[in-house]
Short mmCIF file of C-alpha atoms in Angstrom, two decimals:
data_model
loop_
_atom_site.label_atom_id
_atom_site.label_comp_id
_atom_site.label_asym_id
_atom_site.label_seq_id
_atom_site.Cartn_x
_atom_site.Cartn_y
_atom_site.Cartn_z
CA MET A 16 0.00 0.00 0.00
CA LEU A 17 1.38 3.40 -1.04
CA GLN A 18 1.84 5.85 1.80
CA VAL A 19 2.25 9.60 1.33
CA ASN A 20 4.15 11.57 3.96
CA TRP A 21 2.64 15.01 4.40
CA ASP A 22 4.04 17.47 6.86
CA LYS A 23 2.58 20.75 8.00
CA SER A 24 5.25 22.92 6.42
CA THR A 25 4.55 21.48 2.96
CA GLY A 26 0.83 22.03 3.28
CA GLN A 27 1.30 25.58 4.50
CA SER A 28 3.69 26.28 1.62
CA ILE A 29 1.18 25.06 -0.96
CA LYS A 30 -1.62 27.02 0.66
CA GLY A 31 0.58 30.12 0.69
CA LYS A 32 1.42 29.78 -3.00
CA THR A 33 -2.24 29.20 -3.85
CA ALA A 34 -3.21 32.29 -1.91
CA LEU A 35 -0.59 34.36 -3.74
CA ILE A 36 -1.81 33.08 -7.12
CA LEU A 37 -5.42 33.89 -6.22
CA LEU A 38 -4.38 37.32 -4.97
CA GLY A 39 -2.46 37.94 -8.19
CA MET A 40 -5.45 36.93 -10.29
CA PHE A 41 -7.70 39.18 -8.24
CA LEU A 42 -5.36 42.16 -8.64
CA LEU A 43 -5.00 41.42 -12.35
CA SER A 44 -8.76 41.39 -12.78
CA LEU A 45 -8.89 44.75 -11.00
CA PHE A 46 -6.07 46.56 -12.77
CA LEU A 47 -5.89 44.93 -16.23
CA PRO A 48 -8.90 46.88 -17.57
CA LEU A 49 -7.38 50.11 -16.26
CA PHE A 50 -3.95 49.28 -17.69
CA LEU A 51 -5.25 48.27 -21.13
CA SER A 52 -7.54 51.30 -21.27
CA GLY A 53 -4.67 53.65 -20.46
CA VAL A 54 -2.25 52.04 -22.93
CA GLY A 55 -4.83 51.82 -25.71
CA LEU A 56 -5.86 55.46 -25.32
CA CYS A 57 -2.29 56.77 -25.07
CA LEU A 58 -1.21 54.94 -28.22
CA SER A 59 -4.40 55.81 -30.11
CA LEU A 60 -3.94 59.51 -29.41
CA TRP A 61 -0.94 59.44 -31.75
CA VAL A 62 -3.37 58.82 -34.63
CA ILE A 63 -4.20 62.54 -34.45
CA VAL A 64 -1.43 64.07 -32.30
CA PRO A 65 1.72 65.21 -34.17
CA ALA A 66 5.12 64.31 -32.73
CA PRO A 67 6.81 67.31 -31.06
CA THR A 68 10.26 65.68 -31.08
CA PHE A 69 12.24 63.30 -33.27
CA TRP A 70 12.17 60.59 -30.61
CA MET A 71 8.36 60.63 -30.54
CA LEU A 72 8.03 60.59 -34.32
CA PRO A 73 7.89 56.76 -34.55
CA LEU A 74 4.75 56.80 -32.41
CA ALA A 75 3.01 59.28 -34.71
CA VAL A 76 4.11 57.29 -37.75
CA ALA A 77 3.14 53.86 -36.44
CA ALA A 78 -0.16 54.57 -34.66
CA PRO A 79 -2.34 55.06 -37.77
CA GLU A 80 -0.67 52.11 -39.47
CA ALA A 81 -1.29 49.84 -36.47
CA SER A 82 -4.89 50.99 -36.09
CA PRO A 83 -6.33 47.45 -36.50
CA TRP A 84 -4.15 46.31 -33.57
CA LEU A 85 -5.13 49.36 -31.53
CA LEU A 86 -8.75 48.71 -32.35
CA GLY A 87 -8.42 45.23 -30.84
CA VAL A 88 -6.66 46.49 -27.70
CA ASN A 89 -9.29 49.19 -27.13
CA ALA A 90 -12.16 46.77 -27.74
CA ILE A 91 -10.78 44.30 -25.18
CA ALA A 92 -10.16 47.09 -22.68
CA LEU A 93 -13.71 48.37 -23.15
CA MET A 94 -15.26 44.94 -22.56
CA LEU A 95 -13.20 44.38 -19.41
CA ALA A 96 -14.02 47.85 -18.10
CA ILE A 97 -17.75 47.32 -18.72
CA PHE A 98 -17.53 43.95 -16.92
CA ASN A 99 -16.16 45.75 -13.85
CA LEU A 100 -18.36 48.82 -14.24
CA GLN A 101 -20.47 47.97 -11.19
CA GLN A 102 -17.44 48.76 -9.04
CA GLY A 103 -17.58 52.38 -10.21
CA GLY A 104 -14.72 54.79 -9.64
CA LEU A 105 -11.83 54.40 -12.05
CA TYR A 106 -13.76 51.89 -14.15
CA ASN A 107 -16.08 54.67 -15.28
CA VAL A 108 -12.98 56.56 -16.46
CA ALA A 109 -11.66 53.37 -18.12
CA VAL A 110 -14.89 52.97 -20.11
CA ILE A 111 -14.68 56.55 -21.34
CA GLY A 112 -10.98 56.20 -22.17
CA SER A 113 -11.53 52.95 -24.04
CA LEU A 114 -14.41 54.44 -26.01
CA LEU A 115 -12.25 57.41 -27.01
CA GLY A 116 -9.37 55.10 -27.94
CA LEU A 117 -11.76 52.95 -29.97
CA ILE A 118 -12.98 55.98 -31.93
CA LEU A 119 -9.44 57.23 -32.60
CA SER A 120 -8.20 53.83 -33.75
CA LEU A 121 -11.19 53.54 -36.10
CA LEU A 122 -10.45 56.80 -37.92
CA PRO A 123 -8.09 55.42 -40.61
CA LEU A 124 -10.31 52.41 -41.24
CA ILE A 125 -13.46 54.55 -41.50
CA GLN A 126 -11.79 56.85 -44.01
CA PHE A 127 -10.27 54.05 -46.05
CA PRO A 128 -13.16 53.20 -48.44
CA GLY A 129 -13.66 56.83 -49.50
CA VAL A 130 -9.94 57.47 -49.92
CA ASN A 131 -9.50 54.29 -51.93
CA ALA A 132 -12.37 55.24 -54.24
CA ARG A 133 -10.86 58.70 -54.80
CA MET A 134 -7.44 57.20 -55.54
CA ALA A 135 -8.87 54.78 -58.07
CA ALA A 136 -10.72 57.60 -59.81
CA GLN A 137 -7.65 59.85 -59.70
CA MET A 138 -5.44 57.19 -61.26
CA LEU A 139 -7.91 56.52 -64.07
CA LYS A 140 -8.19 60.25 -64.76
CA ASP A 141 -4.48 61.04 -64.59
CA LEU A 142 -3.37 58.03 -66.64
CA GLY A 143 -6.17 58.39 -69.16
CA VAL A 144 -7.40 54.81 -68.90
CA GLU A 145 -10.97 53.61 -68.67
CA ASP A 146 -10.61 50.69 -66.28
CA LEU A 147 -8.00 49.56 -63.76
CA ALA A 148 -8.48 46.02 -65.07
CA THR A 149 -6.72 47.04 -68.28
CA ILE A 150 -3.65 47.97 -66.20
CA LEU A 151 -3.75 44.73 -64.25
CA GLN A 152 -3.22 42.83 -67.48
CA ASP A 153 0.20 44.47 -67.88
CA ALA A 154 1.51 43.50 -64.43
CA PRO A 155 4.47 41.05 -64.60
CA THR A 156 2.75 38.76 -62.09
CA PRO A 157 -0.70 38.77 -60.46
CA MET A 158 -1.08 41.67 -58.04
CA ARG A 159 -2.66 41.75 -54.62
CA PRO A 160 -6.41 41.36 -55.16
CA GLN A 161 -7.40 44.42 -53.13
CA PRO A 162 -5.84 47.57 -51.63
CA PHE A 163 -6.26 46.40 -48.04
CA SER A 164 -6.38 43.07 -46.26
CA LEU A 165 -7.21 42.99 -42.57
CA ALA A 166 -5.59 39.56 -42.32
CA ASP A 167 -2.34 40.94 -43.78
CA ALA A 168 -2.45 43.81 -41.28
CA PHE A 169 -2.16 41.24 -38.49
CA ARG A 170 -0.08 38.46 -40.00
CA GLY A 171 2.06 40.49 -42.43
CA ILE A 172 2.22 40.47 -46.21
CA ALA A 173 3.59 37.18 -47.50
CA ILE A 174 6.75 37.43 -49.60
CA ALA A 175 8.24 34.43 -51.38
CA GLU A 176 11.96 33.79 -51.74
CA VAL A 177 13.92 35.94 -54.20
CA ARG A 178 17.57 36.18 -55.27
CA ILE A 179 19.56 38.85 -53.43
CA ASP A 180 23.07 40.11 -54.20
CA ARG A 181 24.36 42.62 -51.68
CA GLY A 182 27.25 45.01 -51.46
CA ILE A 183 28.17 45.34 -55.13
CA ILE A 184 30.61 48.27 -55.37
CA PHE A 185 29.65 50.64 -58.21
CA SER A 186 31.94 53.59 -57.42
CA GLN A 187 34.75 54.63 -55.07
CA PRO A 188 34.84 58.45 -54.93
CA ASP A 189 37.31 59.80 -52.34
CA GLY A 190 38.00 56.21 -51.35
CA VAL A 191 34.39 55.68 -50.23
CA ASN A 192 32.92 52.36 -51.36
CA LEU A 193 29.47 53.07 -52.76
CA LYS A 194 27.43 49.89 -53.03
CA LEU A 195 24.19 48.60 -54.42
CA ASN A 196 21.92 45.65 -53.67
CA VAL A 197 20.08 43.68 -56.35
CA TYR A 198 16.80 41.84 -55.73
CA ARG A 199 15.55 39.56 -58.52
CA PRO A 200 12.99 36.81 -59.14
CA LEU A 201 14.25 33.25 -58.80
CA THR A 202 14.02 32.61 -62.54
CA LEU A 203 16.81 34.03 -64.69
CA GLY A 204 15.82 36.69 -67.22
CA ASN A 205 15.77 40.41 -68.02
CA TYR A 206 13.10 42.15 -66.00
CA PRO A 207 11.49 45.59 -65.81
CA THR A 208 13.56 47.41 -63.21
CA ILE A 209 12.98 49.66 -60.23
CA ILE A 210 16.00 51.63 -59.00
CA THR A 211 15.35 52.70 -55.43
CA ILE A 212 17.00 55.52 -53.45
CA TYR A 213 16.60 55.52 -49.67
CA GLY A 214 15.69 58.51 -47.54
CA GLY A 215 17.16 59.63 -44.24
CA ALA A 216 17.54 63.42 -44.51
CA TRP A 217 20.55 62.86 -46.81
CA GLN A 218 22.45 61.92 -43.64
CA ILE A 219 21.77 58.27 -42.87
CA GLY A 220 20.76 55.07 -44.61
CA THR A 221 22.08 52.18 -46.66
CA PRO A 222 20.88 50.13 -49.66
CA ASP A 223 19.54 47.66 -47.07
CA ASN A 224 16.78 50.14 -46.19
CA ASN A 225 13.24 49.24 -47.29
CA GLU A 226 14.34 45.68 -48.02
CA THR A 227 10.86 44.27 -47.43
CA PHE A 228 9.54 46.42 -50.27
CA ASN A 229 12.46 45.48 -52.51
CA ARG A 230 11.95 41.78 -51.89
CA TYR A 231 8.22 42.12 -52.43
CA MET A 232 8.63 43.85 -55.80
CA ALA A 233 11.25 41.31 -56.91
CA ASN A 234 8.73 38.62 -56.09
CA GLN A 235 6.25 40.50 -58.28
CA GLY A 236 8.48 40.18 -61.34
CA TYR A 237 10.83 43.17 -61.16
CA SER A 238 14.57 43.57 -60.78
CA VAL A 239 15.02 46.00 -57.90
CA ILE A 240 18.33 47.79 -57.47
CA ALA A 241 18.88 49.75 -54.25
CA ILE A 242 21.72 52.28 -54.57
CA ASP A 243 23.91 54.20 -52.13
CA TYR A 244 25.20 57.79 -51.96
CA ARG A 245 27.50 59.81 -49.73
CA HIS A 246 25.95 61.58 -46.78
CA ALA A 247 25.72 65.10 -45.43
CA PRO A 248 27.06 66.96 -43.55
CA GLN A 249 30.44 65.51 -44.56
CA TYR A 250 29.45 65.72 -48.23
CA HIS A 251 27.26 68.50 -49.55
CA PHE A 252 25.02 68.70 -52.59
CA PRO A 253 25.54 68.03 -55.51
CA THR A 254 27.71 65.12 -54.29
CA GLN A 255 24.66 62.95 -53.69
CA LEU A 256 23.32 63.53 -57.20
CA GLU A 257 26.74 62.75 -58.67
CA ASP A 258 26.68 59.43 -56.81
CA VAL A 259 23.24 58.65 -58.19
CA GLN A 260 24.53 59.42 -61.67
CA ALA A 261 27.48 57.08 -61.12
CA ALA A 262 25.09 54.33 -60.01
CA LEU A 263 22.90 54.80 -63.09
CA SER A 264 25.94 54.65 -65.38
CA TYR A 265 27.10 51.45 -63.68
CA ILE A 266 23.66 49.89 -64.01
CA GLN A 267 23.50 50.70 -67.70
CA SER A 268 26.94 49.26 -68.42
CA HIS A 269 26.21 46.08 -66.41
CA ALA A 270 22.63 45.62 -67.56
CA ASN A 271 23.03 42.02 -68.72
CA GLU A 272 24.59 40.68 -65.52
CA LEU A 273 22.08 42.64 -63.41
CA GLU A 274 19.26 41.14 -65.52
CA ILE A 275 17.51 44.40 -66.28
CA ASP A 276 15.52 45.56 -69.26
CA THR A 277 17.11 48.93 -70.03
CA GLU A 278 13.98 50.01 -71.91
CA ARG A 279 11.82 49.61 -68.81
CA ILE A 280 13.40 51.39 -65.85
CA ALA A 281 11.67 53.34 -63.08
CA LEU A 282 13.33 55.52 -60.45
CA MET A 283 11.80 55.43 -57.00
CA GLY A 284 12.75 57.37 -53.89
CA ARG A 285 11.48 58.10 -50.43
CA SER A 286 11.82 61.51 -48.77
CA ALA A 287 15.39 62.70 -49.47
CA GLY A 288 15.77 59.78 -51.89
CA ALA A 289 12.69 60.97 -53.78
CA GLN A 290 14.32 64.38 -54.24
CA LEU A 291 17.37 62.68 -55.75
CA ALA A 292 15.23 60.39 -57.92
CA ALA A 293 13.24 63.33 -59.29
CA LEU A 294 16.39 65.33 -60.02
CA ALA A 295 17.95 62.36 -61.80
CA ALA A 296 14.84 61.76 -63.91
CA TYR A 297 14.08 65.40 -64.74
CA HIS A 298 17.60 66.81 -65.05
CA LEU A 299 20.17 64.09 -65.77
CA ASN A 300 20.31 62.20 -69.07
CA THR A 301 22.29 59.21 -67.86
CA ILE A 302 19.88 56.44 -68.84
CA PRO A 303 16.33 56.33 -70.25
CA ILE A 304 13.79 56.52 -67.43
CA ARG A 305 10.23 55.35 -68.06
CA ALA A 306 8.69 56.39 -64.74
CA VAL A 307 9.30 58.14 -61.42
CA VAL A 308 7.77 57.16 -58.07
CA ASN A 309 8.04 59.93 -55.49
CA TYR A 310 7.10 59.05 -51.90
CA TYR A 311 6.82 62.27 -49.83
CA GLY A 312 9.91 63.90 -51.34
CA PRO A 313 10.97 67.58 -51.01
CA VAL A 314 10.51 69.43 -54.29
CA ASP A 315 11.21 73.11 -53.54
CA LEU A 316 13.95 73.38 -50.93
CA ASN A 317 13.86 77.16 -50.72
CA GLN A 318 10.15 77.13 -49.89
CA GLY A 319 10.68 74.22 -47.53
CA TYR A 320 13.26 76.23 -45.58
CA TYR A 321 10.82 79.07 -44.87
CA ASP A 322 7.46 77.25 -44.77
CA LEU A 323 8.09 74.90 -41.87
CA PRO A 324 5.84 72.20 -40.42
CA CYS A 325 4.42 72.75 -36.94
CA PRO A 326 5.66 71.01 -34.91
CA ASP A 327 9.02 70.50 -36.61
CA PRO A 328 10.37 67.30 -35.03
CA ILE A 329 13.57 66.98 -37.12
CA ASN A 330 14.52 70.69 -37.40
CA VAL A 331 14.11 71.02 -41.17
CA ARG A 332 16.27 74.14 -41.42
CA SER A 333 19.20 72.39 -39.78
CA ILE A 334 18.82 69.42 -42.16
CA LEU A 335 18.77 71.67 -45.23
CA HIS A 336 21.71 73.71 -43.93
CA ASP A 337 23.78 70.55 -43.50
CA PHE A 338 22.80 69.28 -46.94
CA LEU A 339 23.47 72.49 -48.86
CA ALA A 340 26.17 74.04 -46.65
CA GLY A 341 24.21 77.19 -45.94
CA THR A 342 20.90 79.00 -45.88
CA PRO A 343 18.93 80.14 -48.95
CA ASP A 344 20.42 83.61 -48.48
CA GLU A 345 23.96 82.21 -48.40
CA VAL A 346 23.74 79.67 -51.24
CA PRO A 347 20.59 80.52 -53.23
CA GLU A 348 21.90 78.85 -56.40
CA LEU A 349 22.28 75.50 -54.62
CA TYR A 350 18.75 75.65 -53.21
CA GLY A 351 17.52 76.16 -56.77
CA GLN A 352 19.70 73.42 -58.25
CA ALA A 353 18.52 70.95 -55.57
CA SER A 354 14.81 71.61 -56.20
CA PRO A 355 13.17 69.20 -58.66
CA ILE A 356 10.37 71.67 -59.34
CA ARG A 357 12.92 73.91 -61.07
CA TYR A 358 13.43 71.35 -63.87
CA ILE A 359 9.83 70.86 -64.97
CA LYS A 360 9.49 70.85 -68.74
CA SER A 361 7.57 68.84 -71.30
CA ASN A 362 8.25 65.19 -72.17
CA LEU A 363 9.25 64.11 -68.67
CA PRO A 364 8.67 60.53 -67.49
CA PRO A 365 5.27 59.84 -65.90
CA THR A 366 5.39 60.52 -62.16
CA LEU A 367 3.49 58.98 -59.25
CA LEU A 368 3.41 61.24 -56.20
CA VAL A 369 2.37 59.70 -52.88
CA TYR A 370 2.15 62.08 -49.93
CA ALA A 371 0.73 62.09 -46.39
CA SER A 372 -1.65 64.81 -45.27
CA ARG A 373 -0.31 64.75 -41.71
CA ASP A 374 3.34 64.87 -42.78
CA HIS A 375 5.34 67.03 -40.34
CA ILE A 376 8.59 66.84 -42.29
CA ILE A 377 7.56 67.42 -45.92
CA LYS A 378 4.23 69.19 -46.30
CA ALA A 379 1.92 67.48 -48.77
CA LYS A 380 1.14 70.80 -50.44
CA PHE A 381 4.69 70.95 -51.82
CA GLY A 382 4.19 67.65 -53.61
CA HIS A 383 0.86 68.88 -54.97
CA GLN A 384 2.57 71.95 -56.41
CA LEU A 385 4.92 69.63 -58.30
CA TYR A 386 1.94 67.62 -59.53
CA GLU A 387 0.20 70.75 -60.82
CA GLN A 388 3.30 71.99 -62.63
CA LEU A 389 3.93 68.59 -64.19
CA GLN A 390 0.39 68.49 -65.51
CA ALA A 391 0.51 72.12 -66.67
CA SER A 392 3.63 71.23 -68.71
CA GLY A 393 1.81 68.40 -70.47
CA ASN A 394 3.31 65.54 -68.44
CA ARG A 395 1.56 62.51 -66.97
CA ALA A 396 1.41 62.72 -63.18
CA VAL A 397 -0.71 60.92 -60.59
CA TRP A 398 -1.45 62.50 -57.22
CA LEU A 399 -2.29 60.25 -54.24
CA GLU A 400 -2.70 61.75 -50.77
CA ILE A 401 -3.36 59.70 -47.64
CA PRO A 402 -5.21 61.87 -45.09
CA TRP A 403 -4.40 60.00 -41.88
CA ALA A 404 -0.74 59.19 -42.62
CA GLU A 405 2.50 60.72 -41.34
CA HIS A 406 5.91 60.93 -43.04
CA ALA A 407 7.55 57.53 -43.65
CA PHE A 408 4.23 55.71 -43.20
CA ASP A 409 5.50 52.84 -45.37
CA ALA A 410 8.04 51.90 -42.70
CA VAL A 411 5.16 49.76 -41.37
CA PHE A 412 5.00 47.53 -44.44
CA ASN A 413 1.73 45.78 -43.58
CA GLY A 414 0.18 48.98 -42.24
CA VAL A 415 -3.02 50.52 -43.51
CA SER A 416 -1.36 53.32 -45.51
CA ASN A 417 1.37 51.22 -47.07
CA GLN A 418 -1.06 48.54 -48.23
CA LEU A 419 -3.00 51.28 -49.99
CA ALA A 420 0.10 52.97 -51.45
CA LEU A 421 1.61 49.63 -52.47
CA TYR A 422 -1.48 48.64 -54.42
CA TYR A 423 -1.50 51.83 -56.49
CA THR A 424 2.27 51.88 -56.85
CA GLU A 425 2.06 48.42 -58.41
CA LEU A 426 -0.71 49.58 -60.73
CA PHE A 427 1.28 52.63 -61.79
CA LEU A 428 4.45 50.62 -62.45
CA ALA A 429 2.52 47.98 -64.39
CA TRP A 430 1.13 50.76 -66.60
CA ALA A 431 4.41 52.69 -66.94
CA LEU A 432 6.73 49.69 -67.47
CA LYS A 433 4.52 47.56 -69.68
CA SER A 434 6.27 45.91 -72.59
CA SER A 435 6.01 47.90 -75.81
#
């Protein structure tokens, strides 16, 4: 017969641990609704509150993009607070806070259908096509079926394996190794090509930036080449544009080994990289460019120096001073030379401009001025503005804004880079 020895100390220890667990669960049930309500509301406020400092900017960027996640947090917090509502006190405050957080986190999703409809109509109008389905036929591979997937917002956008070659040196000015990365489909062949230029206030960044996008587009049937350039304040403009020109020359002379179709090349840049991409496409004649994709890029640097965002989390004037080695009064010719809007003329490549209404680094109205001048000069240009988004919204690749921008960027590239 099995006998179990049980002493008092063991029993008391187990009872003590059980009591602590029960106490912990009780406290959790009391404070979890309050905690979730506070966290959900604080994060959701960044959907509408601009970042006053650089260190808070990621919150203002990410909150609208993570709105489906915030919606879930606020909904859970609200249900827990209502469950404890009979206890009164702070739970009344938690219900109100959760309701407010719920409303704020819903704002991008509520606006989405209307914005999407306007973008579709704008693209049809600006490209002069009757139906988006006609563009879809020219895509190298099947596109995403819709501009937004709630499932993708939670699980991420699936990207299949692609070939990647990193760190290819294309130039060595002043002993600096300038490199490029190449992202290609698994099957060998010459592909329509997207040359991407990273942002970072002309001061930071590498060709590894935005790799998720580059891999995604390679998976969609493009060769994507991410290029480097020297940074301010050590190197001032036009050094960066000279580096872009060197990269384009290298790409043209190595087209076969890079597997690119030199008749179907698009330049794409983000922020500072979009400024360089626009200058290269509108001003340089290094290689034939079929299209330009401009994500929230500066276009008139003189105007940008005086017409500042409020708040100004990155100190725009300091950034421009470091880039151009002076103020507009000190080096007016450089501010003009560095402004893409100065080079608008007829017969420019079609341009897609994607800007954020809540951008507190590059005001969307500057991009719209470029759009108007492009159209007035007889050029094709598409204007897409996302009302809830902040600068660099596409850093959250599966976010609400980037899913929308990605869909129309793919459509634009399919139209612009279609085979002749």
